Coordinates of C-alpha atoms and ligand atoms in Angstrom, one line a residue:
X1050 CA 78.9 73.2 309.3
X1051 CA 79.1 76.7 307.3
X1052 CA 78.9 80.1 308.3
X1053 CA 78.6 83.0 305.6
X1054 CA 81.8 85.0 305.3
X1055 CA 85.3 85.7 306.7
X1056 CA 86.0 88.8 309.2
X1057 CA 87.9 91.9 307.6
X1058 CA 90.8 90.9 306.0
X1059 CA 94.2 90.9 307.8
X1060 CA 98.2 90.6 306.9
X1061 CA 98.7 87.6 309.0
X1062 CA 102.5 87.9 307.7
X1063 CA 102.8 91.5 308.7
X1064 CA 101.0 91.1 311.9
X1065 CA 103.5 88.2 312.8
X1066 CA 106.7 90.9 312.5
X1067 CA 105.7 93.4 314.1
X1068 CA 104.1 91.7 317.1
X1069 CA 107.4 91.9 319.1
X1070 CA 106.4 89.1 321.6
X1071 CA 109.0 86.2 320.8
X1072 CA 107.3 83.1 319.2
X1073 CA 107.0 80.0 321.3
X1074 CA 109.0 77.4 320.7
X1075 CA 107.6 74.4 319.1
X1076 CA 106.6 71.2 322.0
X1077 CA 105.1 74.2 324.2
X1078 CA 102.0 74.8 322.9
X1079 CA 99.3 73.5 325.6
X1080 CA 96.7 73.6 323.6
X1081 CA 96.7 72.6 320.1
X1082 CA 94.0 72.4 317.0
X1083 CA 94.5 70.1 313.8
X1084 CA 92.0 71.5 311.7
X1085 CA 91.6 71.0 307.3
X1086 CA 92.5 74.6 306.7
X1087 CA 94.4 77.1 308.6
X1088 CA 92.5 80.5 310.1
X1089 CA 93.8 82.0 307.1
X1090 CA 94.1 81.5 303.4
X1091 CA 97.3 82.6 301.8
X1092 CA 96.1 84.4 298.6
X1093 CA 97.4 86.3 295.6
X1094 CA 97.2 89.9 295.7
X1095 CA 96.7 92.0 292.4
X1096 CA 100.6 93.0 292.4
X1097 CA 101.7 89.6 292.5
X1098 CA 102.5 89.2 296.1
X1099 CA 101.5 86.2 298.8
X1100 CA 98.8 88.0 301.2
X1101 CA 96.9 86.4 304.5
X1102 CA 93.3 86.7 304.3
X1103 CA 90.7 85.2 306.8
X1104 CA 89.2 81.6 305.3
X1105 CA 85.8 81.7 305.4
X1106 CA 84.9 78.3 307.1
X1107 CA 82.7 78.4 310.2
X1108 CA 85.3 76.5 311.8
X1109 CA 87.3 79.2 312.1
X1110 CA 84.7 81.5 313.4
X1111 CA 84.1 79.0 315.7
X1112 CA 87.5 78.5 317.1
X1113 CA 88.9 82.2 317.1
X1114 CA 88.1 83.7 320.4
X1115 CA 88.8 79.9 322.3
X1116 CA 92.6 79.8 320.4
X1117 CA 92.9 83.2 321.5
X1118 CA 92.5 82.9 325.2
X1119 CA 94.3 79.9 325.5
X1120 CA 97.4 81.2 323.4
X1121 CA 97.5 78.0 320.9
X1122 CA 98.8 76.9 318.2
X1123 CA 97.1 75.7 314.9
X1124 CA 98.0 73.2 312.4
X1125 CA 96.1 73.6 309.0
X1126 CA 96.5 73.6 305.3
X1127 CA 96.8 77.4 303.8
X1128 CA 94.6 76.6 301.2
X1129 CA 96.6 76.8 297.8
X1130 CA 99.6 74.1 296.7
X1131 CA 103.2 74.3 297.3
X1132 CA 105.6 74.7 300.0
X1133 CA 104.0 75.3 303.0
X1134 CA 105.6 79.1 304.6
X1135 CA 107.3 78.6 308.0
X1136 CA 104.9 78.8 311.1
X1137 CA 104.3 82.2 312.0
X1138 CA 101.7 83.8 315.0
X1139 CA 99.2 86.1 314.7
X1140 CA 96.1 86.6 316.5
X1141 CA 97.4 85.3 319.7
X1142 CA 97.7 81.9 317.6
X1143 CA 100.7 80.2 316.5
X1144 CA 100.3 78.8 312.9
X1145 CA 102.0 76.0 311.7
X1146 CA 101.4 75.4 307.7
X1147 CA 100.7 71.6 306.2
X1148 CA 101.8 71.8 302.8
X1149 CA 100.1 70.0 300.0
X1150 CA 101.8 69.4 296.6
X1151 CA 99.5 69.8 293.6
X1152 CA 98.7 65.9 293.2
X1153 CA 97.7 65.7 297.3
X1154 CA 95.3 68.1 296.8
X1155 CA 93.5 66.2 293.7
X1156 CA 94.4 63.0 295.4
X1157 CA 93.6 63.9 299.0
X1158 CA 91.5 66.9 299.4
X1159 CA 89.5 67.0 296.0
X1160 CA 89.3 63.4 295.9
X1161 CA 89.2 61.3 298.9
X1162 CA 88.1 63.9 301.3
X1163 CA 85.7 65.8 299.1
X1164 CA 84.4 62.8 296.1
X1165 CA 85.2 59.7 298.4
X1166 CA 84.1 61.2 302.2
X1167 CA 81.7 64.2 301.7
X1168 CA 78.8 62.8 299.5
X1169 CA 79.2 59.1 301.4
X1170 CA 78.7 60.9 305.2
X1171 CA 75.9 62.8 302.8
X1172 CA 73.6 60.6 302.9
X1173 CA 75.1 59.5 299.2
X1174 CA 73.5 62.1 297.9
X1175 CA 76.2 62.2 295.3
X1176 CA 78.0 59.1 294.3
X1177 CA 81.0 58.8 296.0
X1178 CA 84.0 57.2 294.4
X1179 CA 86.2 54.9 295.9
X1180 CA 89.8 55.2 295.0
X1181 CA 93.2 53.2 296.5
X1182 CA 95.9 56.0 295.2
X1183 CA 93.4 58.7 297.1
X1184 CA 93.1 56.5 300.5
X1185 CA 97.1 56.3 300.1
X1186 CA 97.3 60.4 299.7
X1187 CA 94.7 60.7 302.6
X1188 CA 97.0 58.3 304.9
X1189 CA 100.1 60.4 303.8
X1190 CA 98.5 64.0 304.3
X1191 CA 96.8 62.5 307.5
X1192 CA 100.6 61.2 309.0
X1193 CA 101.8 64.6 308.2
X1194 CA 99.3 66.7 310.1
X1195 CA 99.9 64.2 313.2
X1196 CA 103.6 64.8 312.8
X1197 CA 103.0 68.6 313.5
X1198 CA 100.7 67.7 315.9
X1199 CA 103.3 65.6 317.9
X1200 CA 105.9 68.3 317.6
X1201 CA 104.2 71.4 318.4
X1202 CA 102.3 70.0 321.5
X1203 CA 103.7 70.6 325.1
X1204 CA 104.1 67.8 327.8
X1205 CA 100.2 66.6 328.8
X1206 CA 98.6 68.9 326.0
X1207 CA 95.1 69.6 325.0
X1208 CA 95.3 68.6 321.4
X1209 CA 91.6 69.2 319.5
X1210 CA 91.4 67.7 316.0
X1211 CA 88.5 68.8 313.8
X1212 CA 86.8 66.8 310.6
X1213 CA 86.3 64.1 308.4
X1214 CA 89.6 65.5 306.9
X1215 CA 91.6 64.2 309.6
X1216 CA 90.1 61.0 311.1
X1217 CA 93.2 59.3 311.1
X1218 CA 95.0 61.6 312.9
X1219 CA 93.7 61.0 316.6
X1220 CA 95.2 57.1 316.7
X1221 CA 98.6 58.7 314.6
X1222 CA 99.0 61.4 317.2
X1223 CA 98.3 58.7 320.1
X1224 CA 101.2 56.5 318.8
X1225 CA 104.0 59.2 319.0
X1226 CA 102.3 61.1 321.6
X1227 CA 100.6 58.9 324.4
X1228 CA 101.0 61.9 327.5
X1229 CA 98.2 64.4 325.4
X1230 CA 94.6 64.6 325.9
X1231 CA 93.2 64.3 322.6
X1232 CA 89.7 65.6 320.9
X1233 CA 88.0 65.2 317.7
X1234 CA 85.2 66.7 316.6
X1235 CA 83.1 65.5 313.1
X1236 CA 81.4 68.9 311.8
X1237 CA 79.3 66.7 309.5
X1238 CA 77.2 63.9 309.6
X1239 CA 78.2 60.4 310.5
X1240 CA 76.3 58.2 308.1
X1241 CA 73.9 55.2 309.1
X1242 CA 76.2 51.6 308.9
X1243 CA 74.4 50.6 306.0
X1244 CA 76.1 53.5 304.4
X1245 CA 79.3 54.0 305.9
X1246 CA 80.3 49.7 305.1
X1247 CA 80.6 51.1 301.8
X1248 CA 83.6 52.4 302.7
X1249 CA 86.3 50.0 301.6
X1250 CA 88.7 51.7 304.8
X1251 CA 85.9 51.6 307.1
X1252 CA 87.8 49.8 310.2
X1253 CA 90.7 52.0 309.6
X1254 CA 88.8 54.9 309.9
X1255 CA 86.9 54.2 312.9
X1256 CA 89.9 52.9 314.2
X1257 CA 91.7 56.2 313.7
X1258 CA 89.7 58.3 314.7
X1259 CA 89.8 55.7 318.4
X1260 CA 93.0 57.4 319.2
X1261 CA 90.8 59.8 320.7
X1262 CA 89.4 60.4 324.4
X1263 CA 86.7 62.1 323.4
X1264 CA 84.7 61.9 319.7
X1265 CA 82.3 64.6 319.5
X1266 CA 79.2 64.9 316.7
X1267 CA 76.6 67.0 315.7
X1268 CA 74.0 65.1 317.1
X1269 CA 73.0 62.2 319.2
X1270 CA 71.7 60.2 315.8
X1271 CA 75.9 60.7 314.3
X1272 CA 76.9 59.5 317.7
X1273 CA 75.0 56.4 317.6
X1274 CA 75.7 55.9 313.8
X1275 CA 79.3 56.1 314.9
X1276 CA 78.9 53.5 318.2
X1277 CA 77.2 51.1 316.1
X1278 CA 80.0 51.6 313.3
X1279 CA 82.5 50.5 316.2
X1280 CA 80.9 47.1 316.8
X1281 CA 80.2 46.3 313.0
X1282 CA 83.5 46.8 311.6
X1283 CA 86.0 46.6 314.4
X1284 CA 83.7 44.0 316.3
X1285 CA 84.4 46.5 319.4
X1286 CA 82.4 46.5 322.4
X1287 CA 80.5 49.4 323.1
X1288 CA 78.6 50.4 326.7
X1289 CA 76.4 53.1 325.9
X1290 CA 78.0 56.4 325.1
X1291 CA 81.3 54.9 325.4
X1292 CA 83.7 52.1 323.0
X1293 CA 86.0 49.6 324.9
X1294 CA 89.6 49.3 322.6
X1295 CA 91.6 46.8 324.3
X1296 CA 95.1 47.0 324.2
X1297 CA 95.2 44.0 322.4
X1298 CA 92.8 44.3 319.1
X1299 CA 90.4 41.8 318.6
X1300 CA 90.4 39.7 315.6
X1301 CA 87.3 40.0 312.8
X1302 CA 86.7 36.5 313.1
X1303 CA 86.6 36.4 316.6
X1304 CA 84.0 34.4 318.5
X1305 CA 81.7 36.6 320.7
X1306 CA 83.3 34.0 323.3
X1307 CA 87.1 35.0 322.7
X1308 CA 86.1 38.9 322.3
X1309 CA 84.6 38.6 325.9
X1310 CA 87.5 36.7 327.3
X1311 CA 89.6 39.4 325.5
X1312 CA 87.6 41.9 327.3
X1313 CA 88.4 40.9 330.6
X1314 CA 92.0 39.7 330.2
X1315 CA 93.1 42.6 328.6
X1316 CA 94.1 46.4 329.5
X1317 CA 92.8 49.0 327.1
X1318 CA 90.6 52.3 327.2
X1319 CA 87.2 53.7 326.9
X1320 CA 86.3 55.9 324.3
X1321 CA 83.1 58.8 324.8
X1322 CA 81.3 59.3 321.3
X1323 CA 78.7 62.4 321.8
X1324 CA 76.7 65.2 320.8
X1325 CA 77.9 68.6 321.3
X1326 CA 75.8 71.1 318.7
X1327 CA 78.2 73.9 317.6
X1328 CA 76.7 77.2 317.4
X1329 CA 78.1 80.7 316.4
X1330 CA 79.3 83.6 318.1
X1331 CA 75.6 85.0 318.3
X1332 CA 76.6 88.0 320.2
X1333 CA 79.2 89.2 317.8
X1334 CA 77.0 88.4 314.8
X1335 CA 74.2 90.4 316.2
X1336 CA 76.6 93.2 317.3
X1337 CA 77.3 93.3 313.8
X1338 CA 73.6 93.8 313.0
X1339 CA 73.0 96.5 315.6
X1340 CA 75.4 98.9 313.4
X1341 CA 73.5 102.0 312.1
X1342 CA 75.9 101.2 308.5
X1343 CA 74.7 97.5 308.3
X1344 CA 71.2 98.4 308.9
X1345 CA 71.3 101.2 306.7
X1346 CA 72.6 98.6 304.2
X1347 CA 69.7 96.2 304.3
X1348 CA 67.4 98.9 304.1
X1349 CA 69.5 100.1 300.5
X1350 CA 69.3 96.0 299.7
X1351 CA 65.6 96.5 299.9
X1352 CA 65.9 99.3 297.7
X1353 CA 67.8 98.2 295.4
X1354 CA 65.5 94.8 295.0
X1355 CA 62.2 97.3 294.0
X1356 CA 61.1 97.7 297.5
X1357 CA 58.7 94.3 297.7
X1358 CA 56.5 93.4 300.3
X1359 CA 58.8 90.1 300.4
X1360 CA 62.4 89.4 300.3
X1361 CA 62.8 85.5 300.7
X1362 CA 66.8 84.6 300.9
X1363 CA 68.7 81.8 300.5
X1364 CA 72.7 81.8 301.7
X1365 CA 75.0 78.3 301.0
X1366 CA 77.8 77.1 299.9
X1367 CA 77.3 75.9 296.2
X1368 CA 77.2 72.2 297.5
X1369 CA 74.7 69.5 296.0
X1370 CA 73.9 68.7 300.1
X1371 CA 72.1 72.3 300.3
X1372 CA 69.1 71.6 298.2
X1373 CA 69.4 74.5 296.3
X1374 CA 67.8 72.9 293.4
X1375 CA 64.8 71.2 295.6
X1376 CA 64.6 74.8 296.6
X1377 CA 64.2 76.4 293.2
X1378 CA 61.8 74.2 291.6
X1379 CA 59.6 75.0 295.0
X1380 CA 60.0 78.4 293.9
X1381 CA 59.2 77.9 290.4
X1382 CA 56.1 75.9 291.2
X1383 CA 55.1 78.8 294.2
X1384 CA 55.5 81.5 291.5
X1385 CA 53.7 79.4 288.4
X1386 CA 50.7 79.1 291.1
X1387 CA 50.4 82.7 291.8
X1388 CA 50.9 82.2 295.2
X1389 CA 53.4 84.6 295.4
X1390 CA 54.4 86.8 292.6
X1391 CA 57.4 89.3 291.5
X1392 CA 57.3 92.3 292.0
X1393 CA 56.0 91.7 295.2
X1394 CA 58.3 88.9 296.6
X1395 CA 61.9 88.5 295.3
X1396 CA 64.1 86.1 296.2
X1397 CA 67.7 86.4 296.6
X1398 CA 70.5 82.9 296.2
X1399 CA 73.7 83.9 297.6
X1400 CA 76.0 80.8 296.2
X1401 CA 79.4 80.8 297.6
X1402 CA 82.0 79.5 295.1
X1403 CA 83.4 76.0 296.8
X1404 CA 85.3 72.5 295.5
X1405 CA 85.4 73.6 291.8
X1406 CA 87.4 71.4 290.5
X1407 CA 85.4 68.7 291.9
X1408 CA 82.7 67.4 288.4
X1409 CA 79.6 67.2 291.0
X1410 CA 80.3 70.8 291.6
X1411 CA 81.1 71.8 288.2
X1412 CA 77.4 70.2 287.4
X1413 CA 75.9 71.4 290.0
X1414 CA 76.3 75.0 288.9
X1415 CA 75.3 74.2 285.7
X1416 CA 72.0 73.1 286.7
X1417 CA 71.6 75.9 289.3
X1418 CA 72.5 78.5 286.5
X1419 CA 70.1 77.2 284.2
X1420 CA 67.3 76.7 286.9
X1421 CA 68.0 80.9 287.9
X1422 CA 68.2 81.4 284.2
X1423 CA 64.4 79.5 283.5
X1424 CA 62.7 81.2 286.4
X1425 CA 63.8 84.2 285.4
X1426 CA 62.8 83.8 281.7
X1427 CA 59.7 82.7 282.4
X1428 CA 58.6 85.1 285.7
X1429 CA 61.1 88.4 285.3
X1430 CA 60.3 91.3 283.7
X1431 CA 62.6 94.2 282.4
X1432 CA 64.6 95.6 286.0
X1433 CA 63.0 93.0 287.2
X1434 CA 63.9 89.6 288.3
X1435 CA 62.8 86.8 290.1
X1436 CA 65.5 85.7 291.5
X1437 CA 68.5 87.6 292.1
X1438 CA 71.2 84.8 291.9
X1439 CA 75.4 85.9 293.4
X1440 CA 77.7 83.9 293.0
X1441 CA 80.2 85.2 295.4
X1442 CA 81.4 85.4 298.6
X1443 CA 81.0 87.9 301.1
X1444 CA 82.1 89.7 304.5
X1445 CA 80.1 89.0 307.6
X1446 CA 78.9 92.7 307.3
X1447 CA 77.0 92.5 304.4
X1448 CA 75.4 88.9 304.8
X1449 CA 74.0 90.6 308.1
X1450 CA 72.7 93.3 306.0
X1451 CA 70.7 90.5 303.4
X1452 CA 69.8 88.7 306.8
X1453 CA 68.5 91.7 307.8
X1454 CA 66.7 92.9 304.5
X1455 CA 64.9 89.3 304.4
X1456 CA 61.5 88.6 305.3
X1457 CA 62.0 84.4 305.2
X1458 CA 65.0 82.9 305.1
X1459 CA 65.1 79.3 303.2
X1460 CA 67.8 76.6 304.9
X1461 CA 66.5 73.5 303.3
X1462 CA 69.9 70.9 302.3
X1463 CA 69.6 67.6 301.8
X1464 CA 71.5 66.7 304.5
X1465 CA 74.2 69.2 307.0
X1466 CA 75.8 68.3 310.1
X1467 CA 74.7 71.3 311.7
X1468 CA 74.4 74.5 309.0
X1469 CA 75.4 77.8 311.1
X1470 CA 73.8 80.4 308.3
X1471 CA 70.3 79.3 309.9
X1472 CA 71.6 80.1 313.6
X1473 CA 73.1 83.6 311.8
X1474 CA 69.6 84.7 310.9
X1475 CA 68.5 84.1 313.6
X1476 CA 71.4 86.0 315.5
X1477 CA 70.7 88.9 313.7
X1478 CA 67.1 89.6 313.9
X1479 CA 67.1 91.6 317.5
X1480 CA 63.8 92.8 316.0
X1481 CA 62.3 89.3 316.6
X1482 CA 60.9 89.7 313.0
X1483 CA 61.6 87.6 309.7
X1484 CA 60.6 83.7 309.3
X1485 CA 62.8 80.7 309.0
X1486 CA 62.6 78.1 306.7
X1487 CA 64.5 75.2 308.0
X1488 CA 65.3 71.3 306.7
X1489 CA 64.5 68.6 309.6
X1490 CA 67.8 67.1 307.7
X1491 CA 70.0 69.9 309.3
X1492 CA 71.6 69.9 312.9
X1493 CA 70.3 73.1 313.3
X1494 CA 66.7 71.4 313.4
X1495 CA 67.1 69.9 316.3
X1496 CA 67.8 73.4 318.3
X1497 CA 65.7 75.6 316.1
X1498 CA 62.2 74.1 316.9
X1499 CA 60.5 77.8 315.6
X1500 CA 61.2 77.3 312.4
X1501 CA 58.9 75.8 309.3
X1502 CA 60.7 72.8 309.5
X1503 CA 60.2 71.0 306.2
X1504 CA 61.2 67.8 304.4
X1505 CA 62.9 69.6 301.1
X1506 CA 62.5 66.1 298.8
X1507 CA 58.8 66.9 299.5
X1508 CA 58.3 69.7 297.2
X1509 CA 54.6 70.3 297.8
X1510 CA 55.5 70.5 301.6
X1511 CA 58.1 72.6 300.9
X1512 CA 55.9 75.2 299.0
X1513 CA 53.5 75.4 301.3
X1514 CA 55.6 76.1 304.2
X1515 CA 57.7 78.9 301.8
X1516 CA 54.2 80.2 301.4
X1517 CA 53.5 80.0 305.2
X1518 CA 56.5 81.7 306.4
X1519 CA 55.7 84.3 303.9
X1520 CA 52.5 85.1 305.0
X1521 CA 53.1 84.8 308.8
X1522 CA 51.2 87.1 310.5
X1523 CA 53.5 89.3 313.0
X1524 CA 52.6 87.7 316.3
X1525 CA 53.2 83.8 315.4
X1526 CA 56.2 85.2 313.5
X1527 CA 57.8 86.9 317.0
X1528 CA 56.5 84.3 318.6
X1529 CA 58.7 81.8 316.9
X1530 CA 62.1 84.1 316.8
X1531 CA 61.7 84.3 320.1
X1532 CA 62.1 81.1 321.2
X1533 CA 65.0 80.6 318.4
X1534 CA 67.0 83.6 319.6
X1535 CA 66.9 82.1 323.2
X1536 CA 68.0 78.9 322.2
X1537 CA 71.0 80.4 319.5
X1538 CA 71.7 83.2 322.5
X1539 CA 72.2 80.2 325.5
X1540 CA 74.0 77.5 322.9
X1541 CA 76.9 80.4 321.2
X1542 CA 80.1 78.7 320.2
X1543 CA 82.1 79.9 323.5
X1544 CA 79.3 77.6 324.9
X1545 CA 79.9 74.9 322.7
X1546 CA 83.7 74.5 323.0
X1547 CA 83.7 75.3 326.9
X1548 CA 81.3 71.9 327.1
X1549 CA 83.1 69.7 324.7
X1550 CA 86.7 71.0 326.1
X1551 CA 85.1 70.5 329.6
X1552 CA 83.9 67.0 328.8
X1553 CA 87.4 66.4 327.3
X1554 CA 88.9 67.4 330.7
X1555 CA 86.9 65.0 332.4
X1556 CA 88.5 61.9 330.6
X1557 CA 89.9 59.7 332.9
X1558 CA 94.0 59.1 333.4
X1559 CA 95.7 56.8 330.1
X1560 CA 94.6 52.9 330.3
X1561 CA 91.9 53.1 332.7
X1562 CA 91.1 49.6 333.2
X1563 CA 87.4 49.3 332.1
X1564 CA 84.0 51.3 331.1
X1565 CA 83.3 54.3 333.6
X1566 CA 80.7 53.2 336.5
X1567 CA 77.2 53.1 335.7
X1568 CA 77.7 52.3 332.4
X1569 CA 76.1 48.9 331.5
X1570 CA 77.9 46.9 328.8
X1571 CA 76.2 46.2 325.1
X1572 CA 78.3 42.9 323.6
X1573 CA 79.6 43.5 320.0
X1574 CA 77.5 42.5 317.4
X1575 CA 77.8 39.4 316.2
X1576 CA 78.3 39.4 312.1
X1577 CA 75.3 38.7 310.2
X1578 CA 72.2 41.6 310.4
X1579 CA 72.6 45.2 312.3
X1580 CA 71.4 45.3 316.0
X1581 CA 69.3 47.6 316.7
X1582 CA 71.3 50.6 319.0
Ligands
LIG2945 O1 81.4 71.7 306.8 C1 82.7 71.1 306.7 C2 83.7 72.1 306.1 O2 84.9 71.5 306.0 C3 83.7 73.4 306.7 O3 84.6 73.5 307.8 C4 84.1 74.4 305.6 O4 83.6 75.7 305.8 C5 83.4 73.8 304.4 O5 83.3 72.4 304.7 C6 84.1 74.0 303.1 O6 85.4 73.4 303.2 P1 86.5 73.4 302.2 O7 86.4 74.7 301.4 O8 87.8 73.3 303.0 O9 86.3 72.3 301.3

């Protein structure tokens, strides 16, 4: 998932001193989220000093308004290496830091997490790289978050544990806390077996990440992916939506025989893996839209572009998943056809800086760098470019301003869990105007059924739905917003966490004794070729 830009900045540190309201103490927080990052990066100011600044992860746009209300407490990393600073509150949250020392996050969050995990749930659209000394930090980082977790949660707590980041922790915080209720939610994909057996920690993953109730996914296909993951590499037993782990674990060379007898001899729990597709706070983005300064804004952007008829925009992370370079070429090939030609249509790539010490990053900017610099050389003229290329981040404010200024709108990765800039756009055009783009490889897809939905490896396709959502003629173009705002405006992110924090609720006592009624059972595979699921 992504979502363009942190809220205004804020003193987290400051805010904690002068809130007056004494902190809770730790093992009294009801409600507790494990998350990668905490809501707040802690930064270097030009003078020298440590200052709190919003991260910009949809995540935490996400989970905001549902920490405030229920007065939790979050366990995160703050983003840079070194001690972590004592847990402070702010927001209504309670913080608690997870410090990382210099060679965990090369190890563990460069490495395992973001050159071992990302590009392999990716579809392997990068290679992934398989390293022992980066499993070992991701086990170490992983014991430590579910350290916190155990100490900061009260008696019977909600605890909520987000991303591939932190699959192990659900089964850690299960072994020193068996009284909570505990979540996880994967924000990316959850790759097809054939895939994901690449993984040399495979059963330990699926294993950890058992130590939940509850596993939630983007979609219904990462659910399944996951199910079917369960029987192949833990030889579990699954019964439609829901895993059986018995007590006692079943062997890998385990007759189908012994695993049923073990099945009915045995105590153990079942385990729900579902969809729940996470959304944004639609209502404040478009708020945000609505201001007479933003819209002014987008109407300067437009300005400042040379007026054209057509302002296309594209808004990611600078991630190899997003397709920025499929997208480009398209361009390129759109503009070397005369099918649409600067002055008159402009497009904009807003290119967030992310991961750049990871080398599939540092290449991937090359190659976006010198793709901008070829269009532009070849299709620009003087004041004039072709494409308008930012690398930079910015405030939710001013991407609502480009979403505003922009006539089409091009999501088209390679592969995203869900990709929350597409439901943004969408969010912000109250004027039911402006044409989206949209990958069928995105979450989003699946919800967003108004969009040109394309196949980005199929450039031709790709052009010709650019071209199409260019050229839309007003009524189709409403017609099709429409229906997108309605969906993004029903499915907002309070919606999305009341349903999966709901479901979570619904999980029945510790070591229920078999699958919930109605649920008919599906034997484990037996080893040799997948079954179908
Ligand atoms: O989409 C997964 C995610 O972890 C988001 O939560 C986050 O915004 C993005 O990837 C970037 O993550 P990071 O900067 O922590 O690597």
């Amino acid at each position: 998932m992504e979502n363009s830009g942190p809220p205004a900045d804020q003193d987290a540190g400051a805010d904690a001193a002068n809130s007056g309201a004494a902190p809770r103490q730790p093992g009294q927080y009801s409600f507790v989220v494990a998350a990668s990052r905490l809501p707040v990066d802690r930064t270097q100011g030009p003078d020298g000093k440590h200052e709190w600044r919003a991260s910009p992860g949809g995540l935490v746009t996400a989970l905001e308004p549902v920490m405030r209300a229920a007065e939790g407490a979050w366990i995160g990393w703050p983003g840079s290496p070194g001690d972590p600073p004592e847990p402070f509150d702010t927001n209504g949250m309670h913080l608690v830091s997870i410090g990382l020392s210099a060679a965990e996050v090369r190890d563990y969050y460069e490495g395992f997490c973001n050159a071992t995990l990302w590009p392999l749930y990716h579809d392997v659209i990068a290679q992934p790289e398989f390293h022992r000394e980066w499993w070992d930090a991701y086990v170490r980082v992983n014991r430590r978050y579910a350290e916190a977790v155990a100490a900061e949660a009260a008696e019977g707590a909600t605890v909520w544990v987000h991303d591939y980041q932190l699959q192990l922790v659900p089964g850690m915080v299960r072994s020193l806390r068996s009284d909570v209720r505990i979540g996880h939610f994967t924000h990316i994909p959850f790759p097809g077996y054939e895939i994901f057996a690449q993984l040399p920690w495979r059963k330990q993953i699926v294993q950890g990440l058992l130590g939940a109730d509850l596993l939630g996914f983007q979609r219904q296909g990462d659910a399944t992916n996951f199910l079917r993951a369960c029987r192949r590499s833990a030889g579990l037993t699954t019964h439609g939506s829901y895993v059986w782990v018995p007590d006692t674990p079943v062997g890998d060379d385990d007759s189908r025989r012994r695993r049923l007898t073990a099945r009915r001899s045995t105590g153990g729990r079942s385990v729900r893996a579902a969809a729940f597709p996470i959304s944004i706070d639609t209502r404040g983005f478009g708020e945000i839209a609505t201001r007479p300064g933003v819209q002014a804004r987008a109407q300067e952007i437009r300005e400042a572009l040379g007026k054209p008829e057509t302002v296309l925009l594209g808004v990611d992370r600078l991630d190899y998943t997003k397709g920025i370079l499929h997208r480009l070429k398209a361009y390129g090939e759109v503009l070397s056809e005369g099918r649409l030609s600067p002055p008159a249509a402009v497009l904009v790539q807003v290119a967030s800086p992310s991961r750049e010490r990871v080398e599939h990053y540092k290449r991937l900017r090359d190659e976006v760098e010198g793709t901008v610099g070829r269009i532009n050389g070849e299709f620009a003229e003087v004041g004039i470019p072709a494409v308008h290329y930012l690398h930079q981040s910015y405030p939710r404010e001013e991407m609502a301003a480009l979403y505003l200024a922009a006539d089409v709108m091009l999501v088209t990765p390679l592969r995203d869990g869900m990709n929350l800039v597409a439901k943004e756009y969408v969010a912000c055009r109250h004027d039911e105007d402006g044409a989206l783009v949209l990958s069928e490889f995105t979450g989003a897809a699946d919800e967003l059924t108004g969009a040109f939905v394309v196949n980005p490896h199929d450039i031709e396709g790709l052009k010709d739905a650019i071209v199409r959502a260019a050229t839309v003629s007003p009524a189709e173009a409403r017609r099709r917003m429409r229906s997108m705002r309605r969906r993004v405006l029903d499915n907002d992110v309070a919606h999305w966490a009341e349903t999966y924090l709901r479901a979570l609720g619904q999980v029945p006592a510790r070591a229920s004794s078999g699958p919930p009624p109605g649920e008919h059972a599906h034997e484990s595979a037996p080893a040799g070729p997948a079954r179908a699921s």
